[in-house]
Coordinates of C-alpha atoms in Angstrom, one line a residue:
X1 CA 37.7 208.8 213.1
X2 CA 39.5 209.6 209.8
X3 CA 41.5 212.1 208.1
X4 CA 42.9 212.8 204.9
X5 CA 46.2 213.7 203.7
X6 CA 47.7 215.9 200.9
X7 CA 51.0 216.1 199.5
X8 CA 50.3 218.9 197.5
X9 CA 51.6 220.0 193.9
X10 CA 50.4 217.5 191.7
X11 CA 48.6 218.6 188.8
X12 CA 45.1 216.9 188.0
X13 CA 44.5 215.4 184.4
X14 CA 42.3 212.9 182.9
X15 CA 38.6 212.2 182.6
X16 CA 35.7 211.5 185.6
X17 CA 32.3 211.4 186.1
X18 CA 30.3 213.1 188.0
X19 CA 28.2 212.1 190.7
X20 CA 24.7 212.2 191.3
X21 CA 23.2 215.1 193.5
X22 CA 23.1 215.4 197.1
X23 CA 20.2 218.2 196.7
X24 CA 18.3 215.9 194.5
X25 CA 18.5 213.0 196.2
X26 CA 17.5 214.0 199.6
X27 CA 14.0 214.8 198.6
X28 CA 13.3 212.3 196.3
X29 CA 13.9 209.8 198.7
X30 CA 11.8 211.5 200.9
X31 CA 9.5 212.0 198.3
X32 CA 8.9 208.2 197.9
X33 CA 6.9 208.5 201.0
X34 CA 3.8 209.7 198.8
X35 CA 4.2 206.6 196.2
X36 CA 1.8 203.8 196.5
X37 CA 4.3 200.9 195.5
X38 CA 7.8 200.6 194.9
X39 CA 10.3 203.6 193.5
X40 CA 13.5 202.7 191.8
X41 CA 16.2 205.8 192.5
X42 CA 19.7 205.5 190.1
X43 CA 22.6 207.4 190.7
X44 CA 22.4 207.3 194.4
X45 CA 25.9 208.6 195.6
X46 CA 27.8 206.8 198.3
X47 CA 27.2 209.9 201.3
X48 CA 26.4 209.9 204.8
X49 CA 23.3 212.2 204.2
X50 CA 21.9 209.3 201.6
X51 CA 22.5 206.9 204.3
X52 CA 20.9 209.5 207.1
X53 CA 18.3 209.5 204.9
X54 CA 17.6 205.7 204.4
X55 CA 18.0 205.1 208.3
X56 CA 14.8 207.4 208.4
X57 CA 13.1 206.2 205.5
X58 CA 13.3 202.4 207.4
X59 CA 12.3 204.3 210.8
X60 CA 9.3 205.4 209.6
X61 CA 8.3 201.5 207.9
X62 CA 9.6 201.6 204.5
X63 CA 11.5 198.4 202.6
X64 CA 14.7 199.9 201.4
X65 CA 17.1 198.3 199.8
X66 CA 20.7 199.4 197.9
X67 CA 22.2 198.0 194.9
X68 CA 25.3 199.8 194.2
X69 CA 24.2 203.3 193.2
X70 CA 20.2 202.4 193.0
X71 CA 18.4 203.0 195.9
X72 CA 14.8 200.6 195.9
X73 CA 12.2 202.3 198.3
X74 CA 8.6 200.0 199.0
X75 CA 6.6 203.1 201.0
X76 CA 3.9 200.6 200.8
X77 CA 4.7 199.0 204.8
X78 CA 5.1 203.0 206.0
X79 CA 3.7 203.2 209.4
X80 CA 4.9 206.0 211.5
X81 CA 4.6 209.7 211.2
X82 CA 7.5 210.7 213.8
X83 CA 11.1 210.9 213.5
X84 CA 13.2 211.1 216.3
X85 CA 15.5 213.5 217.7
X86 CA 18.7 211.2 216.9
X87 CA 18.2 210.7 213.3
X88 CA 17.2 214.1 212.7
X89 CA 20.1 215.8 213.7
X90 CA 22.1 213.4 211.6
X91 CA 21.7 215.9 208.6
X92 CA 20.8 219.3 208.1
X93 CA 18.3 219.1 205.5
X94 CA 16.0 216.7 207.1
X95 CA 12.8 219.1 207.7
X96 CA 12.2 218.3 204.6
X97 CA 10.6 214.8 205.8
X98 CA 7.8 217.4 207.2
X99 CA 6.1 217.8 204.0
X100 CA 6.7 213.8 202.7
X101 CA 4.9 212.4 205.7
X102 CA 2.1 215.0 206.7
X103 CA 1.7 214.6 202.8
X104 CA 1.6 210.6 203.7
X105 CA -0.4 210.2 207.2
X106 CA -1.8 213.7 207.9
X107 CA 0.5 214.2 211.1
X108 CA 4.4 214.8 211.0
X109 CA 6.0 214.9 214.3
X110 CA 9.9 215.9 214.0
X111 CA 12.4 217.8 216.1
X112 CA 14.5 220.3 215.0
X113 CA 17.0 219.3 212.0
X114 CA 21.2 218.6 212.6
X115 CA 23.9 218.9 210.2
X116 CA 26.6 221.7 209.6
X117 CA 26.8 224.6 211.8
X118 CA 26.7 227.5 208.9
X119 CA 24.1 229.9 210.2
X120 CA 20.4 229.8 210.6
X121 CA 17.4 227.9 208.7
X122 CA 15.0 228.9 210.2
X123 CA 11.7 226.4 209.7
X124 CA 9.4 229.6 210.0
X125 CA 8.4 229.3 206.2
X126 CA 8.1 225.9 206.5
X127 CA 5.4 225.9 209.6
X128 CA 3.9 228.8 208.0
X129 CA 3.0 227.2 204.8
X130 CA 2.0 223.6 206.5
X131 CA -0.3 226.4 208.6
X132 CA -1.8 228.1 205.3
X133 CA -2.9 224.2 204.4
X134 CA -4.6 224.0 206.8
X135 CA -2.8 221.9 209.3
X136 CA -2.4 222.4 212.9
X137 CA 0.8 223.5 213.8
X138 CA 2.3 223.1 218.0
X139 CA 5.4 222.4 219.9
X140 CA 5.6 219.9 222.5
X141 CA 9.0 219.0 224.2
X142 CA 11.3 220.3 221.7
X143 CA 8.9 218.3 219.2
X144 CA 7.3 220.0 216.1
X145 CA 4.1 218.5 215.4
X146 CA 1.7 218.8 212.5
X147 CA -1.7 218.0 211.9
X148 CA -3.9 217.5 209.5
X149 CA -6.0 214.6 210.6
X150 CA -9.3 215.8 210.6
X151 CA -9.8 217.4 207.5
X152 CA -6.6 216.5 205.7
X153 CA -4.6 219.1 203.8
X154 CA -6.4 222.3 201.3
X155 CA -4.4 223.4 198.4
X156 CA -3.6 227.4 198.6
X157 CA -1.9 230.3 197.6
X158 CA 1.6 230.5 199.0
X159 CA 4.2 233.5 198.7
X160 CA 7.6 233.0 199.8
X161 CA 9.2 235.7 201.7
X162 CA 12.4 234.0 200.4
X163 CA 13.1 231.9 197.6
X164 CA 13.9 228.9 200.1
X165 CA 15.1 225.4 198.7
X166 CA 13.7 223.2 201.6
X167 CA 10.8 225.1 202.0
X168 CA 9.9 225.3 198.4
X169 CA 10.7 221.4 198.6
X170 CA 8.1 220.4 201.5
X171 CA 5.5 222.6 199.6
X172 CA 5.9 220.7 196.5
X173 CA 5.9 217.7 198.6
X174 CA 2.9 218.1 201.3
X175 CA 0.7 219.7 197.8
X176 CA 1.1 216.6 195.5
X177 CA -1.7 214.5 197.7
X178 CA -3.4 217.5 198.8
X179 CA -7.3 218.6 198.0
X180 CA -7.2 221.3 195.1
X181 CA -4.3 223.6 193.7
X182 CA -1.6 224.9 195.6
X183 CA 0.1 227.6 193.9
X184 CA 4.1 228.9 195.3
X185 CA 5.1 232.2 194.1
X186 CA 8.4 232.8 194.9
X187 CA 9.5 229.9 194.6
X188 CA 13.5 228.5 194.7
X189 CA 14.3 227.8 191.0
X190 CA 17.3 225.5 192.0
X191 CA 18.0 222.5 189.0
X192 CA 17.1 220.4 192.2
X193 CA 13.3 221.5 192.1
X194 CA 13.3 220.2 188.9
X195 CA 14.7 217.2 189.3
X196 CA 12.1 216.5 192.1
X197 CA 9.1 217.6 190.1
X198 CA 10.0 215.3 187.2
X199 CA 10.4 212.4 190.0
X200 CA 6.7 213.4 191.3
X201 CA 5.5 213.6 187.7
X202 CA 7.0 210.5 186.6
X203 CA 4.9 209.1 189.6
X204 CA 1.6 211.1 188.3
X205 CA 1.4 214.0 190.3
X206 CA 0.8 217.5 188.7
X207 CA 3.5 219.9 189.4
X208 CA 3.8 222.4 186.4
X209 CA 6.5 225.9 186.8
X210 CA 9.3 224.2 188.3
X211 CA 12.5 226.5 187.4
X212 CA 10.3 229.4 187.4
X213 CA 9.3 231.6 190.4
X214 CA 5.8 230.2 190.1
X215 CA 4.6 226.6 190.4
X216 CA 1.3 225.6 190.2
X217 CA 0.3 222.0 191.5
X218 CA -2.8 219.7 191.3
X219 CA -3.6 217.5 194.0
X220 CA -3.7 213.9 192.7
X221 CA -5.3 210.9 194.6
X222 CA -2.2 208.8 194.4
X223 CA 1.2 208.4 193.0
X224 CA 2.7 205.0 191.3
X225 CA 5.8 203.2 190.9
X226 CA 8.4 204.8 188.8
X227 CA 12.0 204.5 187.9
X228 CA 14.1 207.8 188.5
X229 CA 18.1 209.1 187.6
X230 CA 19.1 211.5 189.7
X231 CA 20.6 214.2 188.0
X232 CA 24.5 214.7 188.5
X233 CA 25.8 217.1 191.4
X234 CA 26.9 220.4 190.2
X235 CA 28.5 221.5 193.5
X236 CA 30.8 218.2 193.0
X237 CA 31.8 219.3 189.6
X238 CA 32.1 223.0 190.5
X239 CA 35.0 221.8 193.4
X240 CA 36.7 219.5 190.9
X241 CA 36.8 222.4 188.5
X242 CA 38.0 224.7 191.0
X243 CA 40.5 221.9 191.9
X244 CA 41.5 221.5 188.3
X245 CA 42.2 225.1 188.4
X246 CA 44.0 225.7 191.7
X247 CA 46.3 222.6 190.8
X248 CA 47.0 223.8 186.8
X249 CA 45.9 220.7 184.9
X250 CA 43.7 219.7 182.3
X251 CA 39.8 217.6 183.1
X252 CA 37.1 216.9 181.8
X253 CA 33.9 216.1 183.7
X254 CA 31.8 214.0 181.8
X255 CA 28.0 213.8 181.9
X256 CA 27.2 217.0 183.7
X257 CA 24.7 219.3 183.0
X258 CA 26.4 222.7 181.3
X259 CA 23.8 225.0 182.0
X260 CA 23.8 223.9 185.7
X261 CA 27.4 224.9 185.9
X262 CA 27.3 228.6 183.8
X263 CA 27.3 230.6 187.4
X264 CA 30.7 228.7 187.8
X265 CA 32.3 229.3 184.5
X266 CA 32.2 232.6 184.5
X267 CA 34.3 233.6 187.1
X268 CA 36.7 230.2 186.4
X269 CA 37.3 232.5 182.9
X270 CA 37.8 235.6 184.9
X271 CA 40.3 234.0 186.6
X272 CA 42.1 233.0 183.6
X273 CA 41.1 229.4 183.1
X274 CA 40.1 228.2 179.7
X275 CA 36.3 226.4 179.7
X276 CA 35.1 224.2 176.6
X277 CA 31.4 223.1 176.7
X278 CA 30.3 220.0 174.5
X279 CA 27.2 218.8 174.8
X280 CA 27.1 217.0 178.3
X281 CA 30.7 218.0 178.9
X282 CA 32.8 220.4 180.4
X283 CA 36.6 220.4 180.4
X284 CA 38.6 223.1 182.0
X285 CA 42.1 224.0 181.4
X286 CA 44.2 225.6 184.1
X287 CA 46.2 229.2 183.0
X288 CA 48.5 229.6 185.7
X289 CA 49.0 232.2 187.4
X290 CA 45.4 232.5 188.1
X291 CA 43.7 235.9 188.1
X292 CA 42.0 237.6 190.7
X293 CA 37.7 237.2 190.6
X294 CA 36.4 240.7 191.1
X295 CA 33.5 240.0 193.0
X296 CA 31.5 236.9 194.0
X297 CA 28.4 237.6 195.7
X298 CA 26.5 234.3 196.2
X299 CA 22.4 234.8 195.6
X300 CA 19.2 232.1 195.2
X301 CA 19.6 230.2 192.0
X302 CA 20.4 231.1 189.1
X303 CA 23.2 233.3 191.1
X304 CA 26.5 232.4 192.2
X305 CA 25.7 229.4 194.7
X306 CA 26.4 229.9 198.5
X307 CA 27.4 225.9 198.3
X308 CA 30.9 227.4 196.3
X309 CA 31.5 230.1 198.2
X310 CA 34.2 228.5 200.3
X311 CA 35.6 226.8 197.2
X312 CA 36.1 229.6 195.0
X313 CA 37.4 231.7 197.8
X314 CA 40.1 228.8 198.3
X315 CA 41.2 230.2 194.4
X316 CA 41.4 232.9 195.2
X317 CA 43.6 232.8 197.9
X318 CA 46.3 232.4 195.2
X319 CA 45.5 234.6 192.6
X320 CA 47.3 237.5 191.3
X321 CA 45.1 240.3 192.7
X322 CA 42.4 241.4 195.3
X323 CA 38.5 239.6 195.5
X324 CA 35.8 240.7 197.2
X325 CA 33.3 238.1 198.4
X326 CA 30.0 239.2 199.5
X327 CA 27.8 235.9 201.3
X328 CA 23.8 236.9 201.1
X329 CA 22.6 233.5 201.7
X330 CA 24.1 232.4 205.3
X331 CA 25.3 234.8 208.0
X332 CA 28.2 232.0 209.5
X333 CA 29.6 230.8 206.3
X334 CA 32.6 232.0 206.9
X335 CA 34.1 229.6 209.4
X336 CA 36.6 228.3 206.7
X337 CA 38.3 231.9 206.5
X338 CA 40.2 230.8 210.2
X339 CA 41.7 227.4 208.6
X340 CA 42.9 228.9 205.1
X341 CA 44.6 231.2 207.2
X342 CA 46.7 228.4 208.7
X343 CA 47.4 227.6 204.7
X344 CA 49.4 231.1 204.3
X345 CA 46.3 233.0 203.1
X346 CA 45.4 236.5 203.5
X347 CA 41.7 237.0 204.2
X348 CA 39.7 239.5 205.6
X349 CA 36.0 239.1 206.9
X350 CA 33.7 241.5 208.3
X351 CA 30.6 240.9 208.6
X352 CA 29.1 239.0 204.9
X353 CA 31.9 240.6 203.1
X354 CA 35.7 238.9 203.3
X355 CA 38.0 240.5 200.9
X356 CA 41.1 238.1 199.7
X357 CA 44.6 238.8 198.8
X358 CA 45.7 236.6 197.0
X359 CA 49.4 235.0 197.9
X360 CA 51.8 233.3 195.3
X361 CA 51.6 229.9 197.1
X362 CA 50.0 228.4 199.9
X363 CA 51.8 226.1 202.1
X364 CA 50.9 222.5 203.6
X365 CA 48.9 222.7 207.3
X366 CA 46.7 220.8 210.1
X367 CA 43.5 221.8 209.5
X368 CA 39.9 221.0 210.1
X369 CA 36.6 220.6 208.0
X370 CA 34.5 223.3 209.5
X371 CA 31.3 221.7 207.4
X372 CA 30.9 220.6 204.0
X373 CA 31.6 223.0 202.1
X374 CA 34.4 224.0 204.1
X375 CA 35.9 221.0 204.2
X376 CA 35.8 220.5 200.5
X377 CA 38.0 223.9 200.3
X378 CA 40.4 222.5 202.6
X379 CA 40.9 219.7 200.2
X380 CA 41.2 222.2 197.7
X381 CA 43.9 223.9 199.4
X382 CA 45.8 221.2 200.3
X383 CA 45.8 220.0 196.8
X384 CA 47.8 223.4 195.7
X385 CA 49.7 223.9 198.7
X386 CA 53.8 223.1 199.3
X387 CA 54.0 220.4 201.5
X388 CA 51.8 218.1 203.0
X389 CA 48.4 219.1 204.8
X390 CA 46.2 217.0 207.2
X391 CA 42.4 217.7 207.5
X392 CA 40.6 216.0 210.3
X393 CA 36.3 215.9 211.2
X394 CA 36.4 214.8 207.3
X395 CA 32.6 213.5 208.0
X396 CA 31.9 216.9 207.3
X397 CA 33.1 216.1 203.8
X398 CA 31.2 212.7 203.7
X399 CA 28.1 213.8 203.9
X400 CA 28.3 215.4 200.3
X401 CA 31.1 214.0 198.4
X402 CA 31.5 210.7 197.6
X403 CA 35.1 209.2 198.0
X404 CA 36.4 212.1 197.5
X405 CA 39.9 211.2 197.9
X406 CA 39.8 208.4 195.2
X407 CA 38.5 211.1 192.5
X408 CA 41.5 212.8 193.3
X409 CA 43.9 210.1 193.1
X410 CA 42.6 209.3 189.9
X411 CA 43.0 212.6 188.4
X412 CA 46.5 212.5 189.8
X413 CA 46.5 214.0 193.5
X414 CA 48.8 212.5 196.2
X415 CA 46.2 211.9 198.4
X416 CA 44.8 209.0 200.7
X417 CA 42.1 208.6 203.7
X418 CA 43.6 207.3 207.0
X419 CA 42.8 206.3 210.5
X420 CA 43.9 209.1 213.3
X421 CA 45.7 205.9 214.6
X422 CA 47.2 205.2 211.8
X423 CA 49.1 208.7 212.4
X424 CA 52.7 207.7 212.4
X425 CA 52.6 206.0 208.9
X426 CA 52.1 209.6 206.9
X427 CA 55.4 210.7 208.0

């Protein structure tokens, strides 16, 4: 078990890049499922969730192999349809192998998905749409199990109750092989959609709309090889810009998508910061003392994302001023709120609003990552904070961010990962 420690009040400067997307990557691994042959995946990031993913992805028959930040998959050997209970609670987006292999074999037997405790995802959109293909749909054991065997899956009409990521995702996913056109209205308009669709298109398949609320795909027969970049995480870049802004420094993030990052930006200028945009980068100067954000309400893409909710909060918590937050996306994504408390900060939460006062400094604490997103506001925190801070149950962090500590350190942080045992050396 490790932990990392802050000695806080060192400003961050310099130039980084940014890494690729967790959001992307997850399904376009999974998505290499429905190639016939080999996909070549660059700008892999070193996380748990990548790894989660591969340990499934060689469960279910697959050749995988990593060299450095390409990920090789040969779906070619695939040969089971089931993954079991242990590697699917390693991660909380892995329903979305339901729509990869009933896409692949016709039958997808998983369990419930894992990962961070931050409110319900319910599956019900999921089930209903592998349903409204025409698969058959029961539970057994705690097991969810899929068929389409007999007559193999029907394109269709599907509406959306809610524009959901991961369902959206195992639409796109179970459709690309499927008999006719399947059309999602309502659709999630997340960058990541894209980034899968062009994946799936690069392979052949016919997925037109993505980014829009409506995407129409054509059943193809097969998929082939392909080579595919993963486009680079914009919840990475908005925490180092938040970072960049707590601490009162100077970056620039190189290689990011701008127009990924604009529901970020503006509120980073409310608060005071200077923002330049240049082609693919973004650098963001820090105008201490930071100003108060008026309101954040996080909403579906192209809103304010729920994934910077904690992080922008953490800003706020030493702003001049009063913000309001309002969380519409999860109902428990507020279990942060109890360790910035332990910083100094003055939060109130009631129900999906918490309104922040913000403080003129925070100081150094013992704290825990509550889940990923949480955690990454913790190091956010710390980074700021008089003092040194500890933050344990870092895997949280792991499983989005990829050495997160040595991005730091490079900017300029006092900051290093350590073994619990190794406790009596960070005195």
């Amino acid at each position: 078990m490790n932990k990392i420690i802050v000695n806080g009040g060192k400003k961050l400067n310099g130039e980084v890049s940014v890494q690729g997307a967790k959001n992307s990557v997850l399904p376009i691994l999974v998505a290499t499922l429905l190639v016939n042959g080999v996909s070549v995946i660059h700008n892999c990031p070193y996380i748990s969730d990548v790894d989660a993913t591969i340990k499934i992805l060689r469960y279910l028959g697959c050749k995988v192999t990593r060299e450095e930040h390409t990920v090789i998959v040969d779906s070619s050997t695939m040969c089971r349809n089931d993954v079991p209970d242990s590697l699917m609670r390693e991660m909380r987006s892995s329903i979305v192998f339901l729509g990869g292999i009933i896409g692949r074999m016709g039958k997808a037997v998983l369990s419930t998905p894992g990962g961070c405790e931050i409110g319900l995802r319910p599956i019900d959109l999921h089930l209903s749409a592998m349903e409204q293909f025409g698969a058959k749909v029961t539970t057994e054991n705690g097991f969810i199990i899929c068929s389409a065997e007999e007559k193999g899956l029907c394109g269709t009409r599907i509406v959306l109750s809610f524009p959901s990521v991961g369902a959206t995702e195992n639409i796109i996913l179970a459709s690309t092989l499927a008999k006719g056109t399947t059309i999602i209205s309502n659709a999630a308009r997340e960058p990541e959609i894209i980034d899968l669709a062009d994946f799936l298109n690069g392979c052949g398949a016919k997925i037109y709309g993505a980014g829009d609320s409506t995407i129409v795909i054509e059943g193809v027969s097969r998929l082939n090889s392909t080579e595919h970049t993963v486009i680079p995480d914009r919840i990475v870049a908005a925490t180092y810009l938040i970072a960049t802004a707590m601490t009162g420094g100077k970056v620039t993030f190189k290689d990011v998508i701008p127009s990924h990052l604009g529901p970020i930006i503006q509120p980073l200028r409310e608060s005071g910061c200077l923002v330049f945009v240049k082609e693919k980068n973004v650098t963001i100067s820090s105008q201490k003392p930071l100003k108060r954000i008026k309101m954040i309400r996080t909403m579906p893409h192209p809103g304010f994302p729920t994934d910077v909710q904690a992080q922008m909060m953490a800003l706020t918590t030493i702003a001049d001023g009063t913000s309001v937050f309002i969380e519409n996306i999860f109902e428990s994504r507020y279990k942060h709120i109890g360790e910035l408390l332990r910083f100094g900060a003055k939060i109130h939460a009631e129900g999906r609003m918490a309104v922040v006062e913000g403080v003129k400094a925070l100081n150094g604490a013992n704290v825990k990552a509550t889940d990923l997103r949480g955690g990454s506001a913790m190091l956010l925190a710390g980074l700021s904070a008089k003092g040194k801070t500890e933050i344990s149950e870092i895997y949280h962090i792991d499983r989005g961010y990829e050495e997160p500590e040595k991005v730091l350190e490079y900017l300029g942080a006092d900051i290093k990962r350590m073994k619990v045992n190794e406790e009596t050396t960070t005195e």
